Short mmCIF file of C-alpha atoms in Angstrom, two decimals:
data_model
loop_
_atom_site.label_atom_id
_atom_site.label_comp_id
_atom_site.label_asym_id
_atom_site.label_seq_id
_atom_site.Cartn_x
_atom_site.Cartn_y
_atom_site.Cartn_z
CA MET K 246 40.23 42.21 24.87
CA SER K 247 38.54 39.04 23.69
CA THR K 248 40.79 36.33 22.38
CA ALA K 249 39.95 33.40 20.15
CA THR K 250 38.47 30.37 21.83
CA ALA K 251 37.15 27.15 20.39
CA LEU K 252 34.08 28.38 18.56
CA SER K 253 31.39 25.95 17.49
CA PRO K 254 31.07 25.05 13.80
CA GLU K 255 27.61 26.66 13.84
CA ILE K 256 29.02 30.03 14.93
CA LEU K 257 31.93 29.87 12.46
CA ALA K 258 29.49 29.02 9.66
CA LYS K 259 27.62 32.31 10.21
CA TYR K 260 30.61 34.36 9.07
CA GLN K 261 32.55 34.85 5.85
CA PRO K 262 36.28 35.59 6.21
CA VAL K 263 37.77 38.00 3.68
CA ILE K 264 41.56 37.95 3.22
CA GLY K 265 43.97 39.88 1.06
CA LEU K 266 47.76 39.53 0.99
CA GLU K 267 50.64 41.95 0.51
CA VAL K 268 53.81 40.08 -0.44
CA HIS K 269 57.22 41.76 -0.58
CA VAL K 270 59.81 39.97 -2.71
CA GLN K 271 63.50 40.90 -2.81
CA LEU K 272 64.91 40.72 -6.31
CA LEU K 273 68.03 38.67 -6.98
CA THR K 274 70.11 41.39 -8.62
CA GLU K 275 73.83 41.77 -8.02
CA SER K 276 73.52 45.39 -6.91
CA LYS K 277 70.89 47.45 -5.14
CA ALA K 278 67.92 49.23 -6.69
CA PHE K 279 69.37 52.74 -7.02
CA CYS K 280 73.10 52.43 -6.33
CA GLY K 281 76.08 50.14 -6.98
CA CYS K 282 76.24 48.59 -3.51
CA VAL K 283 76.29 44.80 -3.42
CA ASN K 284 72.85 43.23 -2.99
CA GLN K 285 73.77 40.44 -0.61
CA TYR K 286 72.24 39.07 2.56
CA GLY K 287 74.27 39.40 5.76
CA GLY K 288 77.79 40.82 6.00
CA GLU K 289 79.20 43.01 8.72
CA PRO K 290 76.51 45.50 9.73
CA ASN K 291 76.49 48.81 7.84
CA THR K 292 79.17 47.79 5.32
CA HIS K 293 77.02 47.34 2.17
CA THR K 294 76.23 51.04 2.12
CA CYS K 295 77.07 54.22 0.23
CA PRO K 296 75.91 57.87 0.25
CA THR K 297 72.93 56.99 -1.99
CA CYS K 298 71.40 54.22 0.10
CA LEU K 299 72.25 56.16 3.27
CA GLY K 300 70.36 59.17 1.91
CA LEU K 301 73.26 61.60 2.30
CA PRO K 302 72.84 65.10 0.82
CA GLY K 303 73.70 65.38 -2.86
CA ALA K 304 73.55 61.63 -3.60
CA LEU K 305 71.30 60.76 -6.53
CA PRO K 306 69.57 57.45 -7.32
CA VAL K 307 70.18 55.61 -10.60
CA LEU K 308 67.67 52.87 -11.43
CA ASN K 309 68.98 49.29 -11.75
CA ARG K 310 68.01 47.99 -15.22
CA LYS K 311 68.12 44.35 -14.14
CA ALA K 312 65.69 45.10 -11.29
CA VAL K 313 63.23 46.45 -13.86
CA GLU K 314 63.61 43.34 -16.01
CA TYR K 315 63.05 41.05 -13.03
CA ALA K 316 60.00 43.04 -11.94
CA VAL K 317 58.46 42.87 -15.42
CA LEU K 318 59.26 39.15 -15.62
CA ALA K 319 57.54 38.51 -12.28
CA ALA K 320 54.54 40.60 -13.33
CA LYS K 321 54.16 38.71 -16.60
CA ALA K 322 54.43 35.35 -14.82
CA ILE K 323 51.41 36.24 -12.65
CA ASN K 324 49.41 37.46 -15.64
CA CYS K 325 49.62 41.19 -14.95
CA GLU K 326 49.17 43.94 -17.51
CA ILE K 327 52.42 45.89 -17.82
CA ARG K 328 52.11 49.67 -17.69
CA GLU K 329 54.38 51.13 -20.37
CA THR K 330 55.06 54.28 -18.32
CA SER K 331 55.16 54.03 -14.53
CA ILE K 332 56.18 56.62 -11.97
CA PHE K 333 58.42 56.36 -8.93
CA ALA K 334 57.25 58.23 -5.85
CA ARG K 335 58.51 59.15 -2.41
CA LYS K 336 56.61 57.44 0.38
CA ASN K 337 57.37 59.60 3.40
CA TYR K 338 57.61 58.15 6.88
CA PHE K 339 60.07 58.48 9.71
CA TYR K 340 61.56 55.38 11.23
CA PRO K 341 65.11 54.67 12.47
CA ASP K 342 65.89 52.07 9.77
CA SER K 343 64.91 54.47 6.94
CA PRO K 344 67.76 57.00 6.84
CA LYS K 345 66.30 59.12 4.03
CA GLY K 346 63.02 59.66 5.86
CA TYR K 347 61.22 58.28 2.81
CA GLN K 348 61.11 55.16 0.68
CA ILE K 349 61.32 55.22 -3.10
CA SER K 350 58.25 53.30 -4.22
CA GLN K 351 55.41 53.53 -6.75
CA PHE K 352 51.96 54.87 -5.98
CA ASP K 353 49.18 55.69 -8.41
CA LYS K 354 51.01 54.55 -11.55
CA PRO K 355 52.57 51.16 -10.66
CA LEU K 356 54.54 48.98 -13.03
CA ALA K 357 51.82 46.33 -13.41
CA GLU K 358 48.17 45.69 -12.55
CA ASN K 359 45.23 43.31 -12.99
CA GLY K 360 46.92 39.92 -12.70
CA TRP K 361 45.80 36.58 -11.29
CA ILE K 362 46.99 33.28 -9.84
CA GLU K 363 44.97 30.07 -9.92
CA ILE K 364 44.89 27.84 -6.85
CA PRO K 365 43.22 24.56 -5.86
CA ALA K 366 40.27 25.22 -3.57
CA PHE K 367 36.82 23.92 -2.58
CA ASP K 368 33.38 25.33 -3.27
CA GLU K 369 30.61 25.61 -0.67
CA SER K 370 29.54 22.01 -1.27
CA GLY K 371 33.09 20.77 -0.66
CA ALA K 372 33.81 19.93 -4.29
CA ALA K 373 37.35 20.52 -5.56
CA ILE K 374 37.66 23.52 -7.86
CA THR K 375 40.31 25.77 -9.38
CA LYS K 376 39.92 29.29 -8.02
CA ARG K 377 41.34 32.43 -9.58
CA ILE K 378 42.78 34.96 -7.10
CA GLY K 379 43.12 38.46 -8.47
CA VAL K 380 46.36 40.43 -8.22
CA THR K 381 45.62 44.13 -7.85
CA ARG K 382 49.10 45.39 -8.61
CA LEU K 383 52.81 44.73 -8.65
CA HIS K 384 55.01 47.72 -8.02
CA MET K 385 58.70 48.34 -7.52
CA GLU K 386 60.28 49.85 -4.41
CA GLU K 387 63.37 49.72 -2.24
CA ASP K 388 63.74 47.93 1.07
CA ALA K 389 64.44 49.64 4.38
CA GLY K 390 67.20 48.72 6.80
CA LYS K 391 66.75 46.43 9.76
CA SER K 392 66.17 47.21 13.42
CA VAL K 393 67.91 44.64 15.64
CA HIS K 394 66.08 44.30 18.94
CA ASP K 395 68.02 41.45 20.54
CA GLY K 396 71.40 39.72 20.61
CA PHE K 397 73.33 42.42 22.48
CA ALA K 398 74.14 42.83 26.15
CA ASP K 399 72.10 46.04 26.33
CA SER K 400 69.26 44.93 24.04
CA ILE K 401 66.81 45.42 26.89
CA SER K 402 67.31 49.18 26.62
CA ARG K 403 68.73 49.75 23.12
CA THR K 404 67.90 48.89 19.50
CA TYR K 405 70.66 48.57 16.92
CA ILE K 406 70.33 49.54 13.26
CA ASP K 407 71.84 47.62 10.32
CA LEU K 408 71.47 49.54 7.06
CA ASN K 409 72.93 46.84 4.78
CA ARG K 410 69.44 46.05 3.50
CA CYS K 411 68.64 49.68 2.61
CA GLY K 412 68.01 50.03 -1.10
CA THR K 413 67.56 46.32 -1.83
CA PRO K 414 65.22 46.10 -4.84
CA LEU K 415 61.73 44.83 -4.05
CA VAL K 416 58.47 44.17 -5.75
CA GLU K 417 55.28 44.34 -3.73
CA ILE K 418 52.51 42.04 -4.96
CA VAL K 419 49.07 42.99 -3.66
CA SER K 420 46.23 40.52 -4.03
CA GLU K 421 42.54 41.29 -4.32
CA PRO K 422 40.55 40.37 -1.18
CA ASP K 423 39.52 37.13 -2.91
CA LEU K 424 40.84 34.64 -0.37
CA ARG K 425 38.30 33.10 2.00
CA THR K 426 40.19 30.53 4.09
CA ALA K 427 43.59 30.02 5.66
CA ASP K 428 44.12 27.04 3.36
CA GLU K 429 43.55 29.27 0.33
CA VAL K 430 46.15 31.68 1.73
CA PHE K 431 48.63 28.81 2.01
CA GLU K 432 47.92 27.63 -1.55
CA TYR K 433 48.20 31.16 -2.98
CA LEU K 434 51.57 31.76 -1.34
CA THR K 435 52.81 28.31 -2.35
CA ARG K 436 51.86 28.91 -5.99
CA LEU K 437 53.29 32.44 -5.98
CA LYS K 438 56.61 31.31 -4.52
CA GLU K 439 56.80 28.44 -7.00
CA ILE K 440 56.20 30.80 -9.95
CA LEU K 441 58.77 33.32 -8.73
CA LEU K 442 61.39 30.62 -8.21
CA TYR K 443 60.80 29.35 -11.75
CA THR K 444 61.41 32.82 -13.17
CA GLY K 445 64.64 33.16 -11.15
CA VAL K 446 63.85 36.72 -10.03
CA SER K 447 64.22 35.88 -6.31
CA ASP K 448 65.39 33.08 -4.04
CA CYS K 449 62.22 33.62 -1.92
CA ASN K 450 64.13 32.71 1.26
CA MET K 451 61.75 33.62 4.08
CA GLU K 452 64.35 33.06 6.79
CA GLU K 453 66.55 35.74 5.20
CA GLY K 454 63.58 38.03 4.50
CA SER K 455 63.65 37.61 0.71
CA LEU K 456 59.92 36.96 0.82
CA ARG K 457 57.72 38.59 3.43
CA CYS K 458 53.96 38.55 3.72
CA ASP K 459 51.35 40.65 5.52
CA ALA K 460 47.78 39.34 5.67
CA ASN K 461 44.76 41.66 5.86
CA VAL K 462 41.99 39.70 7.59
CA SER K 463 38.36 40.64 8.21
CA VAL K 464 35.10 38.78 8.78
CA MET K 465 31.50 39.60 7.92
CA LEU K 466 28.17 37.88 8.30
CA LYS K 467 27.38 35.71 5.31
CA GLY K 468 25.20 37.60 2.90
CA ALA K 469 26.45 41.00 4.07
CA LYS K 470 27.42 43.43 1.33
CA GLN K 471 30.09 45.33 3.22
CA PHE K 472 33.42 43.90 4.35
CA GLY K 473 34.21 43.94 8.05
CA THR K 474 37.01 45.92 9.69
CA LYS K 475 40.36 44.41 8.81
CA ALA K 476 43.38 43.71 10.97
CA GLU K 477 46.81 43.36 9.39
CA VAL K 478 48.91 40.41 10.55
CA LYS K 479 52.60 41.20 10.04
CA ASN K 480 56.03 39.59 10.32
CA VAL K 481 55.14 35.91 9.89
CA ASN K 482 58.17 33.92 8.74
CA SER K 483 56.72 30.75 7.22
CA PHE K 484 53.71 29.72 5.17
CA ARG K 485 52.69 27.25 7.87
CA PHE K 486 52.66 30.00 10.48
CA ILE K 487 50.78 32.35 8.13
CA ARG K 488 48.05 29.74 7.80
CA SER K 489 47.91 29.33 11.57
CA ALA K 490 47.94 33.11 12.13
CA VAL K 491 45.07 33.63 9.69
CA GLU K 492 43.06 30.79 11.27
CA TYR K 493 43.58 32.33 14.69
CA GLU K 494 42.73 35.85 13.53
CA ILE K 495 39.48 34.71 11.88
CA GLU K 496 38.34 33.02 15.09
CA ARG K 497 39.49 35.95 17.23
CA GLN K 498 37.47 38.45 15.22
CA ILE K 499 34.38 36.22 15.17
CA GLY K 500 34.73 35.83 18.94
CA VAL K 501 34.88 39.62 19.39
CA LEU K 502 31.74 40.14 17.29
CA GLU K 503 29.85 37.31 18.98
CA GLU K 504 30.50 38.95 22.35
CA GLY K 505 29.10 42.23 21.06
CA GLY K 506 32.48 43.91 20.64
CA ARG K 507 33.99 45.82 17.76
CA VAL K 508 36.99 44.69 15.69
CA VAL K 509 39.67 47.38 15.74
CA GLN K 510 41.68 48.28 12.66
CA GLU K 511 45.25 47.59 13.72
CA SER K 512 48.51 45.82 12.94
CA ARG K 513 49.04 42.59 14.84
CA LEU K 514 52.04 40.31 15.36
CA TRP K 515 51.96 36.50 15.35
CA ASN K 516 53.52 34.69 18.30
CA SER K 517 54.19 31.16 17.05
CA GLY K 518 55.16 29.93 20.52
CA GLU K 519 51.78 30.87 21.97
CA GLY K 520 49.81 30.33 18.77
CA ARG K 521 48.12 33.74 18.85
CA THR K 522 48.30 37.27 17.47
CA TYR K 523 49.00 40.38 19.54
CA ALA K 524 48.18 44.03 18.91
CA MET K 525 51.22 45.87 17.56
CA ARG K 526 49.88 49.33 16.75
CA SER K 527 46.56 50.96 15.96
CA LYS K 528 45.70 51.84 12.37
CA GLU K 529 42.42 53.56 13.16
CA GLN K 530 43.72 56.63 11.39
CA ALA K 531 45.02 56.16 7.85
CA HIS K 532 48.72 56.99 7.69
CA ASP K 533 49.40 59.97 5.45
CA TYR K 534 52.54 59.04 3.54
CA ARG K 535 52.42 62.31 1.55
CA TYR K 536 53.27 60.55 -1.71
CA PHE K 537 54.69 62.73 -4.44
CA PRO K 538 56.66 61.88 -7.62
CA GLU K 539 60.34 61.15 -7.00
CA PRO K 540 62.02 64.29 -8.40
CA ASP K 541 65.39 62.57 -8.98
CA LEU K 542 64.04 59.77 -11.19
CA PRO K 543 62.38 60.18 -14.61
CA PRO K 544 59.27 58.15 -15.52
CA LEU K 545 60.09 54.48 -16.10
CA VAL K 546 59.28 53.59 -19.71
CA VAL K 547 59.17 49.91 -20.58
CA GLY K 548 58.23 50.02 -24.25
CA ALA K 549 56.94 47.22 -26.44
CA GLU K 550 60.40 46.26 -27.71
CA TRP K 551 61.91 46.03 -24.23
CA GLN K 552 58.87 44.12 -22.96
CA ALA K 553 59.23 41.58 -25.78
CA GLU K 554 62.91 41.16 -24.91
CA ILE K 555 62.03 40.53 -21.26
CA PHE K 556 59.15 38.18 -22.07
CA SER K 557 61.53 36.04 -24.13
CA MET K 558 63.31 35.19 -20.84
CA LEU K 559 60.13 33.73 -19.33
CA PRO K 560 60.52 29.98 -18.77
CA GLU K 561 57.78 27.38 -19.02
CA LEU K 562 55.87 27.93 -15.78
CA PRO K 563 54.91 25.18 -13.30
CA GLU K 564 51.26 24.61 -14.26
CA ALA K 565 52.00 24.48 -17.98
CA ARG K 566 54.95 22.19 -17.36
CA ARG K 567 52.83 19.80 -15.29
CA ALA K 568 50.20 19.55 -17.99
CA ARG K 569 52.86 18.86 -20.62
CA MET K 570 54.61 16.22 -18.51
CA ILE K 571 51.34 14.39 -17.89
CA ALA K 572 50.65 14.34 -21.62
CA GLU K 573 54.20 13.68 -22.80
CA TYR K 574 55.45 11.21 -20.20
CA GLY K 575 52.23 9.62 -18.97
CA LEU K 576 52.78 10.79 -15.38
CA ASN K 577 49.93 11.05 -12.92
CA GLU K 578 49.02 14.43 -11.44
CA GLN K 579 50.70 13.80 -8.08
CA ASP K 580 54.02 12.72 -9.60
CA ALA K 581 53.96 15.63 -12.06
CA ALA K 582 53.30 18.07 -9.20
CA THR K 583 56.17 16.67 -7.13
CA ILE K 584 58.63 16.67 -10.03
CA THR K 585 57.80 20.25 -11.05
CA ALA K 586 57.93 21.67 -7.51
CA THR K 587 61.28 23.25 -8.40
CA ARG K 588 62.64 24.13 -11.81
CA ASP K 589 66.03 22.45 -11.22
CA PHE K 590 64.46 19.16 -10.15
CA ALA K 591 62.12 19.18 -13.15
CA ASP K 592 65.03 19.94 -15.47
CA ARG K 593 67.04 17.00 -14.13
CA PHE K 594 64.08 14.68 -14.47
CA GLU K 595 63.51 15.69 -18.07
CA VAL K 596 67.13 15.09 -19.02
CA ALA K 597 66.83 11.54 -17.67
CA ALA K 598 63.32 10.98 -19.04
CA LYS K 599 64.37 11.82 -22.58
CA LYS K 600 67.21 9.26 -22.44
CA ALA K 601 65.31 6.42 -20.75
CA LYS K 602 63.09 3.75 -22.31
CA SER K 603 60.32 4.55 -19.82
CA PRO K 604 59.92 8.07 -18.35
CA LYS K 605 57.31 6.67 -15.94
CA ARG K 606 59.90 4.22 -14.61
CA VAL K 607 62.37 7.08 -14.15
CA ALA K 608 59.74 9.03 -12.20
CA SER K 609 58.90 6.03 -10.04
CA ILE K 610 62.54 5.34 -9.09
CA LEU K 611 63.35 9.01 -8.59
CA LEU K 612 60.34 9.79 -6.39
CA SER K 613 60.42 6.62 -4.32
CA GLU K 614 63.77 4.86 -4.10
CA ILE K 615 66.08 7.87 -4.62
CA THR K 616 64.07 10.40 -2.63
CA MET K 617 63.61 8.01 0.30
CA ARG K 618 67.36 7.43 0.56
CA LEU K 619 68.16 11.13 0.20
CA ARG K 620 65.87 11.94 3.12
CA ALA K 621 67.35 9.18 5.26
CA ALA K 622 70.85 10.48 4.54
CA GLU K 623 69.74 14.12 5.03
CA LEU K 624 70.92 15.04 1.54
CA ASN K 625 69.28 17.29 -1.02
CA ASP K 626 68.62 16.04 -4.54
CA THR K 627 71.75 17.70 -5.96
CA GLN K 628 73.88 15.63 -3.55
CA SER K 629 72.64 12.25 -4.72
CA PRO K 630 75.43 9.77 -5.51
CA VAL K 631 73.26 8.46 -8.34
CA SER K 632 73.92 10.52 -11.47
CA LEU K 633 71.36 11.13 -14.19
CA ASP K 634 73.05 8.48 -16.33
CA GLY K 635 72.94 6.11 -13.36
CA LEU K 636 69.23 6.81 -12.91
CA VAL K 637 68.57 6.12 -16.59
CA GLN K 638 70.52 2.85 -16.43
CA ALA K 639 68.62 1.75 -13.32
CA ALA K 640 65.26 2.51 -14.95
CA ASP K 641 66.19 0.72 -18.17
CA LEU K 642 67.46 -2.38 -16.36
CA VAL K 643 64.24 -2.72 -14.35
CA GLU K 644 62.08 -1.96 -17.38
CA ALA K 645 63.85 -4.66 -19.42
CA GLY K 646 63.50 -7.20 -16.59
CA THR K 647 67.28 -7.56 -16.31
CA ILE K 648 67.11 -6.82 -12.58
CA SER K 649 64.21 -7.09 -10.15
CA SER K 650 62.91 -4.34 -7.91
CA LYS K 651 64.55 -6.11 -4.97
CA GLN K 652 67.90 -6.14 -6.75
CA LEU K 653 67.44 -2.47 -7.60
CA LYS K 654 66.95 -1.67 -3.92
CA GLN K 655 70.10 -3.60 -2.99
CA LEU K 656 72.16 -1.82 -5.64
CA LEU K 657 70.86 1.59 -4.54
CA ASP K 658 71.58 0.75 -0.90
CA SER K 659 75.20 0.03 -1.88
CA SER K 660 75.37 3.18 -3.99
CA PHE K 661 74.31 5.41 -1.08
CA ALA K 662 76.33 3.50 1.54
CA GLU K 663 79.53 3.78 -0.51
CA SER K 664 78.75 7.18 -2.13
CA LYS K 665 79.30 5.66 -5.56
CA ASP K 666 77.21 6.03 -8.70
CA PHE K 667 74.72 3.31 -9.58
CA THR K 668 76.63 2.55 -12.78
CA GLU K 669 79.81 1.75 -10.86
CA ILE K 670 77.99 -0.44 -8.34
CA TYR K 671 76.10 -2.34 -11.05
CA GLU K 672 79.24 -3.03 -13.11
CA ARG K 673 80.94 -4.38 -10.00
CA ASP K 674 78.09 -6.51 -8.58
CA LYS K 675 76.10 -7.17 -11.77
CA PRO K 676 73.21 -9.24 -10.41
CA GLN K 677 71.23 -11.01 -13.13
CA GLN K 678 67.55 -11.77 -13.02
CA ILE K 679 66.58 -15.32 -13.91
CA SER K 680 63.91 -15.17 -16.61
CA ASP K 681 64.37 -18.68 -17.99
CA SER K 682 61.06 -20.56 -17.47
CA GLY K 683 62.72 -23.95 -17.33
CA ALA K 684 65.16 -22.93 -14.62
CA ILE K 685 62.40 -21.37 -12.51
CA GLU K 686 60.12 -24.41 -12.96
CA THR K 687 62.90 -26.72 -11.74
CA MET K 688 63.20 -24.67 -8.53
CA ILE K 689 59.41 -24.62 -8.08
CA ASP K 690 59.28 -28.41 -8.39
CA GLU K 691 61.99 -28.69 -5.74
CA VAL K 692 60.11 -26.43 -3.32
CA ILE K 693 56.79 -28.20 -3.93
CA ALA K 694 58.40 -31.59 -3.21
CA ALA K 695 59.87 -30.30 0.05
CA ASN K 696 56.64 -28.78 1.39
CA PRO K 697 53.73 -31.29 1.15
CA LYS K 698 51.79 -29.67 4.00
CA GLN K 699 51.59 -26.31 2.20
CA VAL K 700 50.69 -28.11 -1.03
CA GLU K 701 47.71 -29.70 0.76
CA GLN K 702 46.62 -26.30 2.06
CA TYR K 703 46.64 -24.85 -1.44
CA ARG K 704 44.79 -27.80 -2.92
CA GLY K 705 42.31 -27.48 -0.07
CA GLY K 706 41.37 -24.00 -1.25
CA LYS K 707 43.81 -21.74 0.64
CA LYS K 708 45.11 -19.96 -2.46
CA THR K 709 47.07 -17.34 -0.49
CA VAL K 710 49.62 -20.00 0.40
CA SER K 711 51.05 -19.53 -3.10
CA ALA K 712 53.00 -16.59 -1.61
CA PHE K 713 54.87 -19.08 0.58
CA PHE K 714 56.09 -20.96 -2.50
CA VAL K 715 57.06 -17.72 -4.24
CA GLY K 716 59.12 -16.72 -1.21
CA GLN K 717 60.84 -20.10 -1.00
CA VAL K 718 61.78 -20.08 -4.68
CA MET K 719 62.99 -16.48 -4.43
CA ARG K 720 65.21 -17.54 -1.53
CA LEU K 721 66.47 -20.52 -3.50
CA SER K 722 67.28 -18.28 -6.48
CA LYS K 723 69.04 -15.78 -4.19
CA GLY K 724 66.52 -13.12 -5.18
CA GLN K 725 67.27 -13.45 -8.88
CA ALA K 726 64.06 -15.07 -10.15
CA ASN K 727 61.87 -12.80 -12.28
CA PRO K 728 59.02 -11.98 -9.83
CA ALA K 729 56.22 -11.68 -12.40
CA LEU K 730 57.20 -14.90 -14.16
CA LEU K 731 57.73 -16.69 -10.85
CA ASN K 732 54.24 -15.79 -9.56
CA GLU K 733 52.67 -16.96 -12.82
CA LEU K 734 54.53 -20.29 -12.85
CA VAL K 735 53.89 -21.06 -9.15
CA VAL K 736 50.12 -20.72 -9.60
CA LYS K 737 50.23 -22.70 -12.83
CA LYS K 738 52.18 -25.56 -11.18
CA LEU K 739 49.97 -25.69 -8.06
CA ASP K 740 46.75 -25.52 -10.04
CA ALA K 741 47.97 -28.41 -12.19
CA LEU K 742 47.95 -30.61 -9.06
CA GLY K 743 44.18 -30.25 -8.87
CA PRO K 744 41.96 -29.85 -5.78
CA LEU K 745 41.86 -32.38 -2.97
CA GLY K 746 39.43 -35.15 -3.85
#
């Protein structure tokens, strides 16, 4: 079988990739979808189970109300139309980690349809655009168990089954085949995860399987009216790897077609170590799941009143929050995007911004000085020794000119080194910025008198030497001279000496 090689830009330009995504998201309910078992990752294998999620005879499912609310909330957040009456169905297939022999899902009457997510993209000329990616449907279902293929002494010959995950509530979000590049796939998933985290319906932890994505990839000649044969790339555990897997799969399929071959409809696995996909199983024949309505569950009716109640729980979503922060706080787009990346971080910023004299100053200190030190100390933002009140005080002191940026850095260094709040460090050390013009001029005169050679250089036209005088005065003032005022006065004093005659 042909594998992807380095294809020329001319060959790649002949083809149009077409990509659609199927994203499974575990819902963050306390109990499972159809029983009272705890919905929790991990635990001793096969302990979070009961007759219902094990599919034992006589056990009946009871739908989790909170799972419905979370599913509707997620659907609304991605602009879907909510179906008032949806139907649960049995999706029949036989696999060791599915003890019932079927999965409770939704088929022809899903909970929600016709949504969209907007992503940053580029048009054919390379200009930046906002692209709308359609969402075909969002439906509810239950998760299967987990087959464990390694980690045991006899894993070479045996597979173990952990059914703790059976019955975990899921939503499946199916996109339209509107994606055209691996970068668009990455942006779509990033935006989707961000939205879901804001709603609080899932923790979207890919390492624990809370968010899983399959990518359907095909290629066709540009201008063709019919999509090419698709291959499904499964079990990719990070957005970065999904982007790489899609890039590889696009080139692989183009390579097959360029050699006169035929792309086979199949499921493929991504090997991140080798940077390539491998055939998993053929899907030449459509699997007949023999869907039929779940006889033990009535139709799910989410009427107008219940929908309104659920919609009232919808928070301000990331894009709307960014636009508001830019308008309200004067932030630039990059800072607003960084601050709103998570709801908790944005909430903390807004608490500080509303108290401070300058929200922009708060953003600047938070995104540069605080974030840099957190990374160096390998801490997350909730572990910062600088409290919100400390952040506000720091921003106000710099904004008022009471302390310089250099003094701020020194105080923050002490705060992180000693794991003490900025407020405590400032009250103890209390550096003061010198903003008295007379005092600064006296120091400038002293430095000018002690450095005649540099004075001659300045008067001779080498204006950049003014930085030398600024540095000398700053050293003389022990870093306490107001930098803006100092720069202004140094130039004024040197210019007053006149050029060399």
